[in-house]
Amino acid sequence: MSETGTELEGHGGELALAALRARGVSAMFTLSGGHVFPLYDAAHTTGFPLIDVRHEQSAVFAAEATAKLTRRPGLAVLTAGPGVTNGVSGITSAKFNGSPVVVLGGRAPQMRWGAGSLQEFDHVPVLAPITKHAATVTDINALAADVGAAADLALRPHRGPVFLDLPMDVVFDRATSRIEPPAVPALLEADPAEVARAAELIASAARPVLVAGSDVYAGSAELALVAAAEALRVPVISNGQGRGCIPADHPLAFARARGAAFKAADVVVVVGTPLDFRLGFGTFGDARVVHVVDSPTQRAGHVATAAAPVGDLATILTAFANHTGPRTDHEDWITSLRDRENAARASDAETLRADTDPIKPARIYGELRQVLDRDAVVICDGGDFVSYGGRYLDSYTPGCWLDPGPYGCLGTGAGYAIGARVARPDAQICVLFGDGAAGFSLMDVESLVRQKLPVVMVVGNNGVWGLEKHPMQAVYGYDVAADLQPGLRYDDVVRALGGAGETVEKPGDLGPALRRAFDAGVPYLVNVLTDPADAYPRSSNLA
């Protein structure tokens, strides 16, 4: 391979990787497949991090974790046919989450298309509905430009995954191509009148609430968020990866008074997240709704909004902070919510210390609160068990919370852990697994061990699918397909795969076990036997 300036001569793998490296891509996640050997060769010969997993969905989830944490494109390379289709759930999650993931798929050769080559399948029609762009690269001379343009598109609001198919006879071919620098995205400027109307609504409201969603972090708008909240004196509730954009101990950050805030608010400002089931589908009693999004595609069509600015979130929030018009005093409102917040947290204290047998899930979080750093990356993969995590764990640092998002796909845990460890080599990485969710990806502990990627895994092991068992009992008086083996030794699985772990049955043993896990320096699983009768008190309407 010879390189002169931005001109590069090489095979398709070298050209594709050069275009991606120019855009800040920092690692390749994959499961071995012959259709994509040139991409491996390009990584190997240039010292580019190449992380391989045991299931393609983990490769996509790992790429999504790096995309979420670095705010740069994440890269998954999937071999043809089942390699690509095994990644579909992960790609769909990235679509729902607005995560800039670049997926490069292998493809049977164009020259023999239709003759029945191994794993010959037209992926593009399958991927098109769940990506911003899906296409087949048919010309080696266009490959570098197509890959670069796809990565640029993935990062352009509203962010999301892109897919390119690379036929074998294209990616193994050679060419000399120009490696262009990334396109500088033009900031979408919101309508000033709409921004001013939104700011006036917030300032004049008696009881405003601001909800900060994942796109606040993705759009690097966390500082502008805090500035807007402080300038307009607005209570802030965080959603998804918006958690930590305003530290949990900030005077305007609220978590446990969320229900009371939504019930009493007269203006609810939702920034950077859809008005979906997580937010009551955008209905907050009689409150007027302001929806701030980064792209017209994210505008809510099912809610009548009082204002709906569309554009760069940091710019809009900065305009809110700079609002100079009349404003209503919000201090009594803030004080009333703080009183509720403090009361709720005080009532939590006993629950977080509960000395019961079997262990209540909340006690696990009481212990985790004592050992997690302020910048620990917390990964959620499960139903009821991780819902308790969302309730009881606080986020203090932007970009440290990874949940599956509104698509609700289980199996993210191990892939997210792999990507998080690559993106944050020095941070605590803690994966919260429901025991059901653990079954989707626990084999990828082998990938963590083999590639020396230490993380801590905590399994809430109640031996049931809690999110289904308890509701089915309530609806039908019985349940089916909702039981797992009680007391299963998931820690033995991890030890067999080269990691370490232990089972905890008594509340008093939790703290020491978690400290051992974080001190171990290897993939370590704490398998906590919890009360199968404990059901998360869910109040939201999921459908």
XYZ file of C-alpha atoms in Angstrom:
543
model
C 0.000 0.000 0.000
C 1.340 3.427 -0.929
C -0.043 6.685 0.375
C 0.695 10.184 -0.920
C -1.196 12.978 0.765
C -4.853 12.034 0.563
C -4.336 9.629 -2.347
C -4.342 5.983 -1.280
C -3.696 2.864 -3.347
C -5.038 -0.310 -1.783
C -7.679 -2.990 -1.718
C -11.247 -2.281 -0.701
C -10.666 -3.005 2.957
C -7.806 -0.510 3.126
C -9.818 2.163 1.339
C -12.869 1.677 3.554
C -10.874 1.731 6.785
C -8.913 4.823 5.727
C -12.180 6.686 5.118
C -13.495 5.633 8.520
C -10.304 6.465 10.408
C -10.480 9.955 8.949
C -13.846 10.251 10.711
C -12.659 9.217 14.137
C -13.677 5.568 14.064
C -11.567 3.917 16.749
C -12.288 0.181 16.628
C -13.788 -2.563 14.465
C -16.203 -5.086 15.987
C -16.889 -8.291 14.094
C -17.381 -12.056 14.002
C -15.033 -13.802 11.628
C -16.204 -14.269 8.044
C -14.376 -14.800 4.762
C -16.463 -12.273 2.829
C -14.871 -9.416 4.786
C -11.233 -10.581 5.013
C -9.884 -7.402 3.342
C -11.273 -5.304 6.203
C -9.487 -7.544 8.692
C -6.280 -7.284 6.691
C -6.519 -3.507 6.730
C -6.987 -3.478 10.498
C -4.251 -6.026 11.179
C -1.590 -4.415 9.016
C -2.188 -0.923 10.420
C -2.576 -1.814 14.096
C -6.221 -0.777 14.131
C -8.134 -2.300 17.090
C -10.042 -5.376 15.909
C -12.407 -6.902 18.481
C -14.176 -10.151 17.617
C -17.232 -11.554 19.374
C -19.318 -14.725 19.508
C -22.530 -13.392 17.960
C -23.006 -10.663 15.385
C -25.584 -8.851 17.501
C -22.836 -8.289 20.078
C -20.641 -6.747 17.383
C -23.370 -4.250 16.549
C -24.126 -3.516 20.194
C -20.414 -2.981 20.861
C -20.217 -0.587 17.916
C -23.288 1.223 19.224
C -21.753 1.560 22.694
C -18.638 3.196 21.264
C -20.820 5.475 19.126
C -22.862 6.497 22.157
C -19.862 7.052 24.424
C -17.503 8.762 21.959
C -20.108 10.630 19.865
C -18.249 9.369 16.790
C -19.262 6.608 14.377
C -19.085 3.057 15.692
C -18.089 0.291 13.261
C -19.497 -3.228 12.939
C -18.289 -5.532 10.171
C -20.606 -8.466 9.458
C -20.078 -11.308 7.058
C -22.666 -12.144 4.398
C -26.087 -13.706 4.869
C -26.650 -14.805 8.472
C -23.848 -12.527 9.612
C -25.851 -9.510 8.510
C -29.255 -10.844 9.525
C -27.933 -11.770 12.991
C -27.140 -8.085 13.431
C -30.633 -6.841 12.559
C -31.891 -6.415 16.143
C -28.803 -4.443 17.080
C -29.139 -2.226 14.018
C -32.811 -1.646 14.785
C -31.922 -0.630 18.334
C -29.385 1.834 16.949
C -32.112 3.247 14.714
C -34.463 3.785 17.656
C -31.614 5.217 19.751
C -30.303 7.588 17.088
C -26.852 6.000 17.324
C -24.345 6.661 14.489
C -23.314 3.090 13.700
C -21.659 2.159 10.415
C -22.344 -1.452 9.433
C -20.297 -2.924 6.590
C -21.648 -6.215 5.327
C -20.025 -8.883 3.230
C -21.835 -9.924 0.082
C -21.547 -12.685 -2.476
C -19.680 -11.573 -5.642
C -21.509 -9.480 -8.188
C -19.981 -11.392 -11.091
C -21.792 -14.589 -10.031
C -24.925 -13.059 -8.541
C -27.927 -15.340 -8.954
C -25.875 -18.515 -9.348
C -26.166 -19.550 -5.712
C -22.906 -18.535 -4.032
C -22.499 -19.261 -0.345
C -24.712 -16.952 1.741
C -25.963 -15.103 -1.323
C -28.701 -12.821 -0.070
C -29.805 -9.302 -0.924
C -29.478 -7.592 2.444
C -30.380 -4.086 1.352
C -34.201 -4.456 1.299
C -34.017 -5.897 4.826
C -31.766 -3.140 6.152
C -33.334 -0.167 4.373
C -36.281 0.304 6.805
C -34.002 0.255 9.883
C -31.166 2.497 8.661
C -30.711 6.024 7.395
C -29.121 4.610 4.258
C -28.601 1.105 2.873
C -26.855 0.377 -0.425
C -24.505 -1.955 -2.251
C -21.110 -0.629 -3.365
C -20.638 -1.965 -6.883
C -17.486 -0.063 -7.932
C -14.122 -0.216 -6.154
C -13.398 3.320 -7.352
C -16.427 4.603 -5.421
C -15.873 2.566 -2.263
C -13.875 5.063 -0.184
C -16.193 7.938 -1.058
C -19.322 5.862 -0.385
C -18.050 4.694 3.013
C -17.023 8.207 4.006
C -20.339 9.683 2.926
C -22.254 6.989 4.813
C -20.315 7.702 8.017
C -20.945 11.437 7.611
C -24.650 10.731 7.172
C -24.726 8.568 10.313
C -23.471 11.535 12.356
C -25.828 14.086 10.832
C -28.884 14.812 12.991
C -31.032 12.955 13.432
C -28.244 10.421 13.923
C -28.634 6.747 13.147
C -27.149 3.610 11.596
C -26.084 3.211 7.972
C -25.381 0.022 6.027
C -23.186 -0.710 3.039
C -22.918 -4.066 1.304
C -19.438 -4.880 -0.064
C -19.478 -7.622 -2.713
C -16.403 -9.876 -2.574
C -15.221 -8.987 -6.057
C -15.367 -5.295 -5.104
C -13.807 -5.365 -1.647
C -10.971 -7.690 -2.751
C -10.232 -5.462 -5.765
C -7.690 -2.620 -5.722
C -7.841 1.030 -6.695
C -6.291 4.397 -6.078
C -8.763 6.692 -4.371
C -8.809 10.054 -2.701
C -9.572 9.859 1.014
C -11.642 12.940 1.665
C -11.873 14.539 5.112
C -15.214 14.290 6.889
C -17.884 16.682 5.769
C -18.502 19.438 8.295
C -22.210 19.173 9.052
C -24.104 22.414 8.706
C -25.959 23.202 11.908
C -29.695 23.213 11.416
C -30.836 26.646 12.554
C -34.147 26.681 14.350
C -36.790 29.247 13.534
C -35.932 32.184 15.869
C -39.608 32.975 16.393
C -40.308 29.390 17.465
C -37.343 29.402 19.839
C -38.467 32.720 21.322
C -42.020 31.396 21.741
C -40.690 28.341 23.585
C -38.472 30.474 25.838
C -41.379 32.777 26.641
C -43.573 29.804 27.560
C -40.917 28.483 29.938
C -40.185 31.860 31.501
C -43.837 32.762 32.022
C -44.943 29.362 33.298
C -45.751 28.964 36.968
C -44.607 25.334 37.117
C -42.295 24.425 34.204
C -40.397 21.144 33.913
C -37.639 20.315 31.426
C -36.949 16.740 30.298
C -33.447 16.124 28.926
C -33.215 13.158 26.548
C -30.440 11.203 24.868
C -29.967 13.659 22.013
C -28.863 16.315 24.503
C -25.754 14.221 25.095
C -25.424 13.076 21.470
C -25.550 16.714 20.368
C -22.927 17.843 22.931
C -25.544 20.098 24.489
C -25.038 19.197 28.154
C -23.402 22.499 29.123
C -26.088 24.465 27.317
C -28.714 22.397 29.143
C -27.324 23.349 32.549
C -27.006 26.993 31.480
C -30.632 27.082 30.319
C -31.915 25.413 33.478
C -29.959 27.778 35.705
C -30.879 30.917 33.761
C -34.604 30.137 33.584
C -34.702 28.318 36.955
C -36.354 25.186 35.605
C -36.376 21.742 37.266
C -34.770 19.093 35.051
C -35.665 15.410 34.717
C -33.355 13.177 32.686
C -34.321 10.454 30.242
C -32.121 7.780 28.627
C -28.612 8.991 27.902
C -29.670 12.424 29.028
C -28.910 11.086 32.497
C -25.842 12.820 33.856
C -26.094 15.776 31.484
C -27.073 17.650 34.602
C -25.445 15.993 37.638
C -27.864 14.180 39.926
C -26.756 16.343 42.852
C -27.352 19.641 41.025
C -30.025 21.744 42.806
C -32.203 21.677 39.674
C -31.890 17.939 38.970
C -34.838 15.758 39.972
C -35.496 12.020 39.679
C -37.738 10.830 42.487
C -40.223 13.712 42.135
C -40.828 12.942 38.469
C -44.445 11.821 38.830
C -45.397 14.802 40.957
C -43.664 17.176 38.566
C -45.495 15.863 35.513
C -48.831 15.851 37.334
C -48.609 19.470 38.500
C -46.611 21.129 35.705
C -48.236 23.733 33.498
C -45.464 23.611 30.841
C -43.385 20.504 30.051
C -40.362 21.058 27.824
C -39.066 17.834 26.283
C -35.632 18.196 24.693
C -33.968 15.556 22.561
C -36.224 12.537 23.037
C -39.477 11.257 21.512
C -42.852 11.706 23.157
C -43.222 7.948 23.486
C -44.332 5.473 26.165
C -41.495 6.542 28.455
C -43.114 9.976 28.719
C -46.765 9.041 28.743
C -46.923 9.566 24.968
C -46.541 13.289 25.555
C -49.645 13.744 27.704
C -49.020 15.609 30.958
C -52.469 16.474 32.246
C -53.369 20.026 31.246
C -49.750 21.104 30.743
C -48.711 22.720 27.487
C -45.947 20.790 25.731
C -42.824 22.231 24.145
C -40.962 19.656 22.062
C -37.385 20.507 21.065
C -35.780 18.154 18.527
C -32.712 18.125 16.286
C -34.434 17.117 13.055
C -37.882 17.505 11.470
C -38.158 13.704 11.406
C -38.322 13.719 15.208
C -41.328 16.003 15.505
C -44.209 14.364 17.324
C -47.220 13.943 15.071
C -49.589 12.667 17.754
C -49.338 15.596 20.189
C -50.478 19.197 19.786
C -47.475 21.222 20.926
C -47.412 24.799 22.122
C -43.991 25.266 20.523
C -41.691 22.906 18.666
C -38.250 24.321 17.785
C -36.234 22.131 15.415
C -32.482 22.519 15.124
C -29.163 22.219 16.871
C -30.021 21.497 20.497
C -27.038 23.321 22.001
C -27.921 26.460 20.056
C -31.580 26.310 21.065
C -30.761 25.724 24.737
C -28.251 28.573 24.655
C -30.987 30.825 23.270
C -33.212 29.730 26.164
C -30.423 30.669 28.590
C -30.088 34.083 26.953
C -33.801 34.876 27.056
C -34.306 38.410 28.369
C -38.083 38.716 28.454
C -40.355 38.790 31.506
C -40.290 35.741 33.731
C -42.303 34.253 36.542
C -40.640 33.351 39.811
C -40.231 29.564 39.968
C -38.640 29.266 43.408
C -41.733 28.051 45.259
C -42.255 25.413 42.554
C -38.632 24.270 42.796
C -38.844 24.151 46.594
C -42.035 22.076 46.514
C -40.426 19.546 44.161
C -37.256 19.475 46.257
C -39.319 18.666 49.323
C -40.934 15.771 47.456
C -37.564 14.626 46.129
C -36.020 14.671 49.579
C -38.977 12.835 51.095
C -38.859 10.142 48.423
C -35.143 9.673 48.854
C -35.530 9.489 52.618
C -38.157 6.775 52.219
C -35.823 4.947 49.816
C -33.134 4.673 52.477
C -34.821 1.827 54.335
C -35.579 -0.022 51.105
C -31.964 0.279 49.959
C -30.820 -1.256 53.261
C -33.482 -3.982 53.406
C -32.081 -7.029 55.226
C -34.432 -9.618 53.765
C -34.106 -13.255 52.775
C -34.388 -13.638 49.840
C -32.654 -10.424 48.796
C -34.773 -7.604 47.392
C -33.376 -6.052 44.180
C -33.312 -2.610 45.766
C -30.701 -3.779 48.298
C -28.315 -4.531 45.431
C -28.581 -0.929 44.293
C -28.112 0.305 47.825
C -24.756 -1.472 47.823
C -23.832 -0.420 44.283
C -24.359 3.212 45.229
C -21.499 2.802 47.707
C -18.960 1.473 45.200
C -19.726 3.129 41.856
C -17.546 6.082 40.828
C -19.185 9.284 39.609
C -18.020 8.477 36.077
C -18.783 4.749 36.147
C -20.435 3.507 32.958
C -23.638 1.693 33.913
C -25.106 -0.705 31.354
C -28.676 -1.990 31.637
C -29.862 -5.257 30.086
C -33.088 -6.609 31.512
C -36.627 -5.836 32.623
C -37.726 -5.457 36.224
C -34.226 -5.768 37.690
C -32.759 -2.935 35.635
C -35.892 -0.830 36.133
C -34.881 -0.726 39.784
C -31.458 0.429 38.614
C -33.022 3.315 36.733
C -34.896 4.301 39.871
C -32.157 3.985 42.469
C -28.873 4.718 40.682
C -27.930 8.344 40.108
C -25.915 9.667 37.157
C -23.419 12.450 37.681
C -21.363 12.541 34.483
C -22.546 12.899 30.870
C -22.303 9.791 28.719
C -22.235 7.184 31.474
C -25.643 5.500 31.134
C -26.346 2.852 28.487
C -29.798 1.316 28.436
C -31.425 -0.516 25.499
C -33.613 2.482 24.673
C -37.206 2.567 23.433
C -36.870 -0.520 21.229
C -36.392 -2.530 24.435
C -34.143 -5.162 22.888
C -32.573 -7.552 25.384
C -29.084 -8.881 24.712
C -27.288 -5.529 24.702
C -25.285 -6.243 27.859
C -22.134 -8.028 26.747
C -21.808 -6.066 23.499
C -22.278 -2.757 25.272
C -19.707 -3.873 27.852
C -17.156 -4.686 25.153
C -17.668 -1.360 23.411
C -17.689 0.580 26.679
C -14.419 -0.942 27.836
C -12.792 -0.085 24.488
C -14.142 3.478 24.593
C -13.463 4.060 28.314
C -10.372 1.994 29.195
C -9.976 3.504 32.670
C -13.573 3.761 33.883
C -15.582 1.363 35.979
C -17.869 -0.636 33.691
C -20.866 -2.211 35.435
C -23.396 -4.351 33.568
C -26.777 -4.913 35.191
C -28.254 -8.168 33.918
C -31.642 -9.643 34.539
C -31.145 -13.399 34.618
C -33.320 -13.736 31.531
C -31.360 -11.113 29.630
C -28.075 -12.753 30.597
C -29.008 -15.734 28.453
C -28.809 -13.660 25.286
C -25.151 -12.711 25.448
C -23.282 -14.320 28.354
C -21.186 -16.418 25.952
C -19.476 -13.175 24.970
C -17.767 -13.197 28.357
C -15.317 -15.374 26.435
C -14.698 -12.400 24.129
C -14.107 -10.148 27.131
C -11.702 -12.623 28.732
C -9.762 -13.419 25.571
C -9.247 -9.760 24.732
C -8.508 -8.727 28.329
C -11.489 -6.406 28.730
C -12.398 -6.405 32.437
C -15.936 -5.471 33.441
C -18.201 -6.150 36.403
C -21.498 -7.941 35.798
C -24.296 -8.075 38.370
C -27.112 -10.550 37.749
C -30.417 -10.103 39.539
C -31.300 -13.790 39.606
C -34.940 -14.368 40.534
C -35.442 -17.379 38.252
C -38.334 -15.795 36.335
C -39.144 -13.412 33.524
C -40.480 -10.868 36.007
C -41.712 -8.311 33.483
C -44.004 -11.007 32.039
C -44.750 -13.366 34.929
C -46.375 -10.895 37.302
C -48.533 -9.109 34.688
C -49.674 -12.431 33.243
C -50.678 -13.594 36.711
C -52.650 -10.374 37.152
C -54.416 -10.728 33.787
C -55.048 -14.492 33.632
C -54.467 -15.794 37.133
C -51.695 -18.028 35.840
C -48.480 -17.721 33.857
C -46.687 -19.763 31.219
C -43.278 -19.453 29.559
C -42.162 -17.196 32.401
C -39.975 -19.443 34.555
C -36.229 -20.035 34.482
C -34.085 -22.373 36.563
C -34.050 -21.033 40.123
C -30.647 -20.410 41.636
C -28.781 -20.978 38.372
C -25.018 -20.459 38.780
C -24.253 -17.814 36.154
C -20.978 -17.214 37.970
C -19.952 -20.781 37.149
C -20.582 -20.013 33.475
C -18.279 -17.002 33.685
C -15.584 -18.995 35.477
C -15.801 -21.705 32.818
C -15.218 -19.021 30.187
C -12.074 -17.788 31.956
C -13.504 -15.028 34.145
C -14.371 -14.999 37.832
C -17.411 -14.562 40.015
C -19.470 -15.651 42.968
C -23.045 -16.201 44.076
C -24.532 -14.065 46.854
C -27.517 -15.238 48.880
C -27.360 -12.961 51.966
C -27.695 -9.165 51.915
C -24.701 -8.672 54.167
C -22.440 -10.373 51.639
C -23.296 -7.990 48.800
C -20.919 -5.132 49.602
C -17.776 -7.291 49.966
C -18.669 -9.229 46.803
C -19.024 -6.030 44.755
C -15.732 -4.680 46.050
C -14.007 -7.917 45.084
C -15.558 -7.658 41.633
C -14.296 -4.133 40.984
C -10.832 -5.001 42.347
C -10.479 -8.189 40.295
C -9.235 -6.728 36.999
C -10.988 -9.504 35.045
C -14.560 -10.065 33.815
C -16.316 -10.806 37.115
C -19.946 -11.774 37.667
C -21.798 -11.304 40.956
C -24.799 -13.629 40.808
C -27.350 -12.362 43.347
C -30.277 -14.619 44.240
C -33.276 -12.311 44.556
C -36.907 -12.615 45.594
C -39.018 -13.988 42.690
C -42.165 -12.535 44.280
C -40.802 -8.991 44.094
C -42.403 -7.114 41.189
C -41.265 -3.688 40.027
C -44.086 -1.193 40.706
C -44.563 -0.165 37.094
C -47.075 2.617 36.456
C -46.337 3.600 32.847
C -48.450 2.423 29.934
C -46.087 0.584 27.566
C -48.562 0.392 24.702
